[in-house]
Amino acid sequence: MFATLNEDGSYALTGAGYTLLVVILLAVFLLGVFIFGRNRRKSSARQMAFSAMAIALAMVTSLIKFIHMPMGGSVTLFSMLFICLVGWFYGLGSGLTAAFAYGLLQLIIDPYILSIPQMLTDYVFAFTALGLSGVFSKSKYGLLKGYILGVAGRYLFAVLSGAIFFGTYASDYGFTSPVVYSLAYNGAYIGLEAALTIVVISIPPVRKALVRIKQTATGMDTE
């Protein structure tokens, strides 16, 4: 009902499958804003707007790929940063909610499904981990620390997926161990994008601009 089997062994979502994912995405996003949003109506509306904007920017920049890996994964235009910003702005709960919604959106836009466990690992768990940036929302250098933690979380699930579900391709790249293959393969694109992002957000004018955006997003500039 929700997916059909392709000749290569992967599954393609049906209209009902896409509809279900869209409904879940909207429900989770709205529920997250309701639960983790600020008390005042104006602040909740601001949080919803900035979170939606961050997800949209992450989605658009994820389509701008500088390096595209042969078995999936790519170096994008700082797409992971935009999701991590939500956690830095509003805390762990809001960050995880936005990241979960982003994972579902990635599944809707560019699905590659071999099984439910693989789908959950690659799309739900991996992208939701970016919301761990919210752990450091109130810390000094919170964005830098949160970004590193969020990306590390995504990398962990990407490595698990690569070793478990795509380990058979290890020998094609000269690796005898699926784990080592997955560590190297996923580290190549996730690590490169993370390194470039860390350099950019460490530039003083950029860091100050992001702090100003956070003040606007949280209403600190008007309170």
PDB file of C-alpha atoms in Angstrom:
ATOM      1  CA  MET A   1       0.000   0.000   0.000  1.00  0.00           C
ATOM      2  CA  PHE A   2       2.795   2.430   0.886  1.00  0.00           C
ATOM      3  CA  ALA A   3       5.676   1.103  -1.264  1.00  0.00           C
ATOM      4  CA  THR A   4       6.337  -1.106  -4.271  1.00  0.00           C
ATOM      5  CA  LEU A   5       9.349  -3.332  -4.920  1.00  0.00           C
ATOM      6  CA  ASN A   6      11.746  -2.298  -7.714  1.00  0.00           C
ATOM      7  CA  GLU A   7      13.779  -4.673  -9.850  1.00  0.00           C
ATOM      8  CA  ASP A   8      17.006  -3.749  -8.033  1.00  0.00           C
ATOM      9  CA  GLY A   9      15.566  -4.807  -4.671  1.00  0.00           C
ATOM     10  CA  SER A  10      14.829  -1.311  -3.406  1.00  0.00           C
ATOM     11  CA  TYR A  11      11.370   0.058  -2.661  1.00  0.00           C
ATOM     12  CA  ALA A  12       9.587   3.011  -4.248  1.00  0.00           C
ATOM     13  CA  LEU A  13       7.028   4.966  -2.281  1.00  0.00           C
ATOM     14  CA  THR A  14       3.477   5.011  -3.568  1.00  0.00           C
ATOM     15  CA  GLY A  15       1.137   7.986  -3.464  1.00  0.00           C
ATOM     16  CA  ALA A  16      -0.194   6.712  -0.152  1.00  0.00           C
ATOM     17  CA  GLY A  17       3.358   6.399   1.156  1.00  0.00           C
ATOM     18  CA  TYR A  18       4.221   9.975   0.271  1.00  0.00           C
ATOM     19  CA  THR A  19       0.957  11.199   1.755  1.00  0.00           C
ATOM     20  CA  LEU A  20       1.606   9.357   5.008  1.00  0.00           C
ATOM     21  CA  LEU A  21       5.097  10.843   5.306  1.00  0.00           C
ATOM     22  CA  VAL A  22       3.818  14.371   4.659  1.00  0.00           C
ATOM     23  CA  VAL A  23       1.115  13.960   7.313  1.00  0.00           C
ATOM     24  CA  ILE A  24       3.651  12.625   9.832  1.00  0.00           C
ATOM     25  CA  LEU A  25       6.093  15.423   8.989  1.00  0.00           C
ATOM     26  CA  LEU A  26       3.516  18.171   9.549  1.00  0.00           C
ATOM     27  CA  ALA A  27       2.151  16.530  12.699  1.00  0.00           C
ATOM     28  CA  VAL A  28       5.601  16.108  14.254  1.00  0.00           C
ATOM     29  CA  PHE A  29       6.666  19.638  13.374  1.00  0.00           C
ATOM     30  CA  LEU A  30       3.524  21.255  14.785  1.00  0.00           C
ATOM     31  CA  LEU A  31       3.543  19.028  17.857  1.00  0.00           C
ATOM     32  CA  GLY A  32       7.178  19.853  18.490  1.00  0.00           C
ATOM     33  CA  VAL A  33       6.531  23.581  18.290  1.00  0.00           C
ATOM     34  CA  PHE A  34       3.562  23.183  20.640  1.00  0.00           C
ATOM     35  CA  ILE A  35       5.521  21.153  23.199  1.00  0.00           C
ATOM     36  CA  PHE A  36       8.902  22.864  23.015  1.00  0.00           C
ATOM     37  CA  GLY A  37       7.815  26.315  21.889  1.00  0.00           C
ATOM     38  CA  ARG A  38       7.860  29.303  24.152  1.00  0.00           C
ATOM     39  CA  ASN A  39       4.821  30.174  26.226  1.00  0.00           C
ATOM     40  CA  ARG A  40       3.779  33.347  24.512  1.00  0.00           C
ATOM     41  CA  ARG A  41       1.935  33.102  21.220  1.00  0.00           C
ATOM     42  CA  LYS A  42       4.204  35.626  19.482  1.00  0.00           C
ATOM     43  CA  SER A  43       7.322  33.732  20.497  1.00  0.00           C
ATOM     44  CA  SER A  44       5.856  30.394  19.361  1.00  0.00           C
ATOM     45  CA  ALA A  45       4.975  31.885  15.993  1.00  0.00           C
ATOM     46  CA  ARG A  46       8.508  33.248  15.664  1.00  0.00           C
ATOM     47  CA  GLN A  47       9.973  29.860  16.554  1.00  0.00           C
ATOM     48  CA  MET A  48       7.777  28.097  14.007  1.00  0.00           C
ATOM     49  CA  ALA A  49       8.743  30.578  11.303  1.00  0.00           C
ATOM     50  CA  PHE A  50      12.486  30.371  11.949  1.00  0.00           C
ATOM     51  CA  SER A  51      12.428  26.582  12.276  1.00  0.00           C
ATOM     52  CA  ALA A  52      10.502  26.207   9.020  1.00  0.00           C
ATOM     53  CA  MET A  53      12.914  28.609   7.328  1.00  0.00           C
ATOM     54  CA  ALA A  54      15.920  26.644   8.580  1.00  0.00           C
ATOM     55  CA  ILE A  55      14.447  23.361   7.331  1.00  0.00           C
ATOM     56  CA  ALA A  56      13.703  24.929   3.945  1.00  0.00           C
ATOM     57  CA  LEU A  57      17.233  26.341   3.653  1.00  0.00           C
ATOM     58  CA  ALA A  58      18.702  22.977   4.658  1.00  0.00           C
ATOM     59  CA  MET A  59      16.634  21.251   2.009  1.00  0.00           C
ATOM     60  CA  VAL A  60      17.602  23.701  -0.744  1.00  0.00           C
ATOM     61  CA  THR A  61      21.298  23.670   0.135  1.00  0.00           C
ATOM     62  CA  SER A  62      21.285  19.868   0.326  1.00  0.00           C
ATOM     63  CA  LEU A  63      20.462  19.889  -3.380  1.00  0.00           C
ATOM     64  CA  ILE A  64      23.571  21.980  -4.125  1.00  0.00           C
ATOM     65  CA  LYS A  65      26.184  19.239  -4.190  1.00  0.00           C
ATOM     66  CA  PHE A  66      29.865  19.955  -4.736  1.00  0.00           C
ATOM     67  CA  ILE A  67      30.884  16.300  -4.443  1.00  0.00           C
ATOM     68  CA  HIS A  68      28.488  13.405  -4.958  1.00  0.00           C
ATOM     69  CA  MET A  69      29.599  10.000  -3.710  1.00  0.00           C
ATOM     70  CA  PRO A  70      28.920   6.957  -5.924  1.00  0.00           C
ATOM     71  CA  MET A  71      26.927   5.037  -3.295  1.00  0.00           C
ATOM     72  CA  GLY A  72      25.078   8.023  -1.897  1.00  0.00           C
ATOM     73  CA  GLY A  73      26.070  10.940   0.292  1.00  0.00           C
ATOM     74  CA  SER A  74      27.480  14.283  -0.804  1.00  0.00           C
ATOM     75  CA  VAL A  75      29.268  17.443   0.236  1.00  0.00           C
ATOM     76  CA  THR A  76      26.597  20.141   0.172  1.00  0.00           C
ATOM     77  CA  LEU A  77      26.358  23.893   0.704  1.00  0.00           C
ATOM     78  CA  PHE A  78      26.382  23.747   4.535  1.00  0.00           C
ATOM     79  CA  SER A  79      22.998  21.980   4.688  1.00  0.00           C
ATOM     80  CA  MET A  80      23.712  20.312   8.056  1.00  0.00           C
ATOM     81  CA  LEU A  81      24.441  23.704   9.611  1.00  0.00           C
ATOM     82  CA  PHE A  82      20.927  25.027   9.027  1.00  0.00           C
ATOM     83  CA  ILE A  83      19.376  22.122  10.923  1.00  0.00           C
ATOM     84  CA  CYS A  84      21.881  22.459  13.745  1.00  0.00           C
ATOM     85  CA  LEU A  85      20.926  26.127  14.041  1.00  0.00           C
ATOM     86  CA  VAL A  86      17.438  25.194  15.249  1.00  0.00           C
ATOM     87  CA  GLY A  87      18.854  23.266  18.183  1.00  0.00           C
ATOM     88  CA  TRP A  88      21.238  26.107  18.973  1.00  0.00           C
ATOM     89  CA  PHE A  89      18.383  28.607  18.832  1.00  0.00           C
ATOM     90  CA  TYR A  90      15.731  26.760  20.826  1.00  0.00           C
ATOM     91  CA  GLY A  91      17.272  23.820  22.657  1.00  0.00           C
ATOM     92  CA  LEU A  92      17.418  20.047  22.399  1.00  0.00           C
ATOM     93  CA  GLY A  93      13.706  19.255  22.056  1.00  0.00           C
ATOM     94  CA  SER A  94      13.119  21.744  19.265  1.00  0.00           C
ATOM     95  CA  GLY A  95      16.351  20.737  17.560  1.00  0.00           C
ATOM     96  CA  LEU A  96      15.452  17.051  17.509  1.00  0.00           C
ATOM     97  CA  THR A  97      11.946  17.838  16.269  1.00  0.00           C
ATOM     98  CA  ALA A  98      13.184  19.970  13.374  1.00  0.00           C
ATOM     99  CA  ALA A  99      15.881  17.441  12.495  1.00  0.00           C
ATOM    100  CA  PHE A 100      13.347  14.601  12.539  1.00  0.00           C
ATOM    101  CA  ALA A 101      11.071  16.569  10.206  1.00  0.00           C
ATOM    102  CA  TYR A 102      14.049  17.248   7.939  1.00  0.00           C
ATOM    103  CA  GLY A 103      14.858  13.542   7.811  1.00  0.00           C
ATOM    104  CA  LEU A 104      11.321  12.769   6.694  1.00  0.00           C
ATOM    105  CA  LEU A 105      11.557  15.512   4.085  1.00  0.00           C
ATOM    106  CA  GLN A 106      14.775  13.971   2.749  1.00  0.00           C
ATOM    107  CA  LEU A 107      12.966  10.638   2.570  1.00  0.00           C
ATOM    108  CA  ILE A 108      10.145  12.244   0.601  1.00  0.00           C
ATOM    109  CA  ILE A 109      12.424  14.099  -1.832  1.00  0.00           C
ATOM    110  CA  ASP A 110      15.162  11.523  -2.415  1.00  0.00           C
ATOM    111  CA  PRO A 111      14.211   8.085  -1.063  1.00  0.00           C
ATOM    112  CA  TYR A 112      16.361   4.983  -1.331  1.00  0.00           C
ATOM    113  CA  ILE A 113      14.778   2.195   0.682  1.00  0.00           C
ATOM    114  CA  LEU A 114      16.040  -1.361   1.036  1.00  0.00           C
ATOM    115  CA  SER A 115      14.241  -2.188   4.278  1.00  0.00           C
ATOM    116  CA  ILE A 116      12.550  -0.473   7.185  1.00  0.00           C
ATOM    117  CA  PRO A 117      15.658  -0.714   9.437  1.00  0.00           C
ATOM    118  CA  GLN A 118      17.819   0.792   6.688  1.00  0.00           C
ATOM    119  CA  MET A 119      15.274   3.540   6.059  1.00  0.00           C
ATOM    120  CA  LEU A 120      15.115   4.401   9.755  1.00  0.00           C
ATOM    121  CA  THR A 121      18.906   4.429  10.132  1.00  0.00           C
ATOM    122  CA  ASP A 122      19.668   6.452   7.010  1.00  0.00           C
ATOM    123  CA  TYR A 123      16.850   8.966   7.137  1.00  0.00           C
ATOM    124  CA  VAL A 124      15.236   9.117  10.565  1.00  0.00           C
ATOM    125  CA  PHE A 125      18.040   8.408  13.034  1.00  0.00           C
ATOM    126  CA  ALA A 126      20.928   9.946  11.059  1.00  0.00           C
ATOM    127  CA  PHE A 127      19.269  13.272  10.336  1.00  0.00           C
ATOM    128  CA  THR A 128      17.512  13.503  13.695  1.00  0.00           C
ATOM    129  CA  ALA A 129      20.919  13.259  15.344  1.00  0.00           C
ATOM    130  CA  LEU A 130      21.716  16.708  13.952  1.00  0.00           C
ATOM    131  CA  GLY A 131      19.272  18.056  16.524  1.00  0.00           C
ATOM    132  CA  LEU A 132      21.730  17.114  19.261  1.00  0.00           C
ATOM    133  CA  SER A 133      23.170  20.566  18.646  1.00  0.00           C
ATOM    134  CA  GLY A 134      20.565  21.725  21.147  1.00  0.00           C
ATOM    135  CA  VAL A 135      22.574  20.195  23.991  1.00  0.00           C
ATOM    136  CA  PHE A 136      24.827  23.254  23.882  1.00  0.00           C
ATOM    137  CA  SER A 137      22.204  25.910  23.128  1.00  0.00           C
ATOM    138  CA  LYS A 138      23.130  27.897  26.242  1.00  0.00           C
ATOM    139  CA  SER A 139      26.853  27.187  26.289  1.00  0.00           C
ATOM    140  CA  LYS A 140      29.745  29.388  25.284  1.00  0.00           C
ATOM    141  CA  TYR A 141      30.666  28.543  21.700  1.00  0.00           C
ATOM    142  CA  GLY A 142      27.444  26.555  21.716  1.00  0.00           C
ATOM    143  CA  LEU A 143      26.996  26.502  17.943  1.00  0.00           C
ATOM    144  CA  LEU A 144      30.468  25.116  17.337  1.00  0.00           C
ATOM    145  CA  LYS A 145      30.146  22.444  20.013  1.00  0.00           C
ATOM    146  CA  GLY A 146      26.567  21.650  19.055  1.00  0.00           C
ATOM    147  CA  TYR A 147      27.414  21.364  15.384  1.00  0.00           C
ATOM    148  CA  ILE A 148      30.253  18.962  16.093  1.00  0.00           C
ATOM    149  CA  LEU A 149      28.004  16.828  18.310  1.00  0.00           C
ATOM    150  CA  GLY A 150      25.160  16.812  15.793  1.00  0.00           C
ATOM    151  CA  VAL A 151      27.417  15.880  12.890  1.00  0.00           C
ATOM    152  CA  ALA A 152      29.096  13.190  14.999  1.00  0.00           C
ATOM    153  CA  GLY A 153      25.659  11.721  15.674  1.00  0.00           C
ATOM    154  CA  ARG A 154      24.792  11.681  11.999  1.00  0.00           C
ATOM    155  CA  TYR A 155      28.169  10.142  11.196  1.00  0.00           C
ATOM    156  CA  LEU A 156      27.605   7.367  13.731  1.00  0.00           C
ATOM    157  CA  PHE A 157      24.330   6.292  12.148  1.00  0.00           C
ATOM    158  CA  ALA A 158      25.743   6.647   8.634  1.00  0.00           C
ATOM    159  CA  VAL A 159      28.610   4.336   9.602  1.00  0.00           C
ATOM    160  CA  LEU A 160      26.179   1.802  11.101  1.00  0.00           C
ATOM    161  CA  SER A 161      24.076   1.861   7.949  1.00  0.00           C
ATOM    162  CA  GLY A 162      27.098   1.521   5.698  1.00  0.00           C
ATOM    163  CA  ALA A 163      28.541  -1.400   7.624  1.00  0.00           C
ATOM    164  CA  ILE A 164      25.262  -3.278   8.039  1.00  0.00           C
ATOM    165  CA  PHE A 165      23.339  -2.602   4.846  1.00  0.00           C
ATOM    166  CA  PHE A 166      26.029  -1.674   2.309  1.00  0.00           C
ATOM    167  CA  GLY A 167      29.040  -3.595   3.611  1.00  0.00           C
ATOM    168  CA  THR A 168      29.002  -5.886   0.588  1.00  0.00           C
ATOM    169  CA  TYR A 169      30.472  -3.039  -1.476  1.00  0.00           C
ATOM    170  CA  ALA A 170      33.586  -2.833   0.713  1.00  0.00           C
ATOM    171  CA  SER A 171      35.631  -5.124  -1.532  1.00  0.00           C
ATOM    172  CA  ASP A 172      34.828  -2.937  -4.566  1.00  0.00           C
ATOM    173  CA  TYR A 173      36.827  -0.153  -2.935  1.00  0.00           C
ATOM    174  CA  GLY A 174      39.669  -2.329  -1.692  1.00  0.00           C
ATOM    175  CA  PHE A 175      38.455  -2.794   1.903  1.00  0.00           C
ATOM    176  CA  THR A 176      38.245  -6.165   3.617  1.00  0.00           C
ATOM    177  CA  SER A 177      36.279  -4.850   6.599  1.00  0.00           C
ATOM    178  CA  PRO A 178      32.765  -3.389   6.122  1.00  0.00           C
ATOM    179  CA  VAL A 179      33.251  -1.254   9.238  1.00  0.00           C
ATOM    180  CA  VAL A 180      36.510   0.294   8.028  1.00  0.00           C
ATOM    181  CA  TYR A 181      34.942   0.825   4.602  1.00  0.00           C
ATOM    182  CA  SER A 182      31.955   2.581   6.140  1.00  0.00           C
ATOM    183  CA  LEU A 183      34.122   4.720   8.419  1.00  0.00           C
ATOM    184  CA  ALA A 184      36.206   5.885   5.465  1.00  0.00           C
ATOM    185  CA  TYR A 185      33.365   6.277   2.982  1.00  0.00           C
ATOM    186  CA  ASN A 186      31.044   8.273   5.232  1.00  0.00           C
ATOM    187  CA  GLY A 187      33.894  10.212   6.773  1.00  0.00           C
ATOM    188  CA  ALA A 188      34.963  11.400   3.334  1.00  0.00           C
ATOM    189  CA  TYR A 189      31.865  13.487   2.631  1.00  0.00           C
ATOM    190  CA  ILE A 190      30.511  14.178   6.125  1.00  0.00           C
ATOM    191  CA  GLY A 191      33.959  15.058   7.451  1.00  0.00           C
ATOM    192  CA  LEU A 192      34.806  17.355   4.546  1.00  0.00           C
ATOM    193  CA  GLU A 193      31.558  19.318   4.782  1.00  0.00           C
ATOM    194  CA  ALA A 194      31.897  19.528   8.569  1.00  0.00           C
ATOM    195  CA  ALA A 195      35.471  20.813   8.318  1.00  0.00           C
ATOM    196  CA  LEU A 196      34.506  23.495   5.799  1.00  0.00           C
ATOM    197  CA  THR A 197      31.526  24.536   7.918  1.00  0.00           C
ATOM    198  CA  ILE A 198      33.590  24.775  11.104  1.00  0.00           C
ATOM    199  CA  VAL A 199      36.072  27.043   9.329  1.00  0.00           C
ATOM    200  CA  VAL A 200      33.283  29.322   8.093  1.00  0.00           C
ATOM    201  CA  ILE A 201      31.383  29.632  11.390  1.00  0.00           C
ATOM    202  CA  SER A 202      34.654  30.293  13.220  1.00  0.00           C
ATOM    203  CA  ILE A 203      35.260  33.472  11.213  1.00  0.00           C
ATOM    204  CA  PRO A 204      34.536  36.344  13.653  1.00  0.00           C
ATOM    205  CA  PRO A 205      32.133  38.342  11.403  1.00  0.00           C
ATOM    206  CA  VAL A 206      30.191  35.171  10.572  1.00  0.00           C
ATOM    207  CA  ARG A 207      30.055  34.145  14.221  1.00  0.00           C
ATOM    208  CA  LYS A 208      28.768  37.577  15.236  1.00  0.00           C
ATOM    209  CA  ALA A 209      26.157  37.532  12.477  1.00  0.00           C
ATOM    210  CA  LEU A 210      24.877  34.127  13.601  1.00  0.00           C
ATOM    211  CA  VAL A 211      24.656  35.343  17.202  1.00  0.00           C
ATOM    212  CA  ARG A 212      22.588  38.283  15.999  1.00  0.00           C
ATOM    213  CA  ILE A 213      20.294  35.941  14.076  1.00  0.00           C
ATOM    214  CA  LYS A 214      19.853  33.839  17.207  1.00  0.00           C
ATOM    215  CA  GLN A 215      18.889  36.928  19.174  1.00  0.00           C
ATOM    216  CA  THR A 216      16.255  37.742  16.572  1.00  0.00           C
ATOM    217  CA  ALA A 217      15.026  34.147  16.374  1.00  0.00           C
ATOM    218  CA  THR A 218      14.582  33.898  20.137  1.00  0.00           C
ATOM    219  CA  GLY A 219      13.268  37.410  20.638  1.00  0.00           C
ATOM    220  CA  MET A 220      16.240  38.413  22.793  1.00  0.00           C
ATOM    221  CA  ASP A 221      16.723  41.597  20.763  1.00  0.00           C
ATOM    222  CA  THR A 222      13.286  42.856  21.783  1.00  0.00           C
ATOM    223  CA  GLU A 223      13.016  41.632  25.370  1.00  0.00           C
TER     224      GLU A 223
END
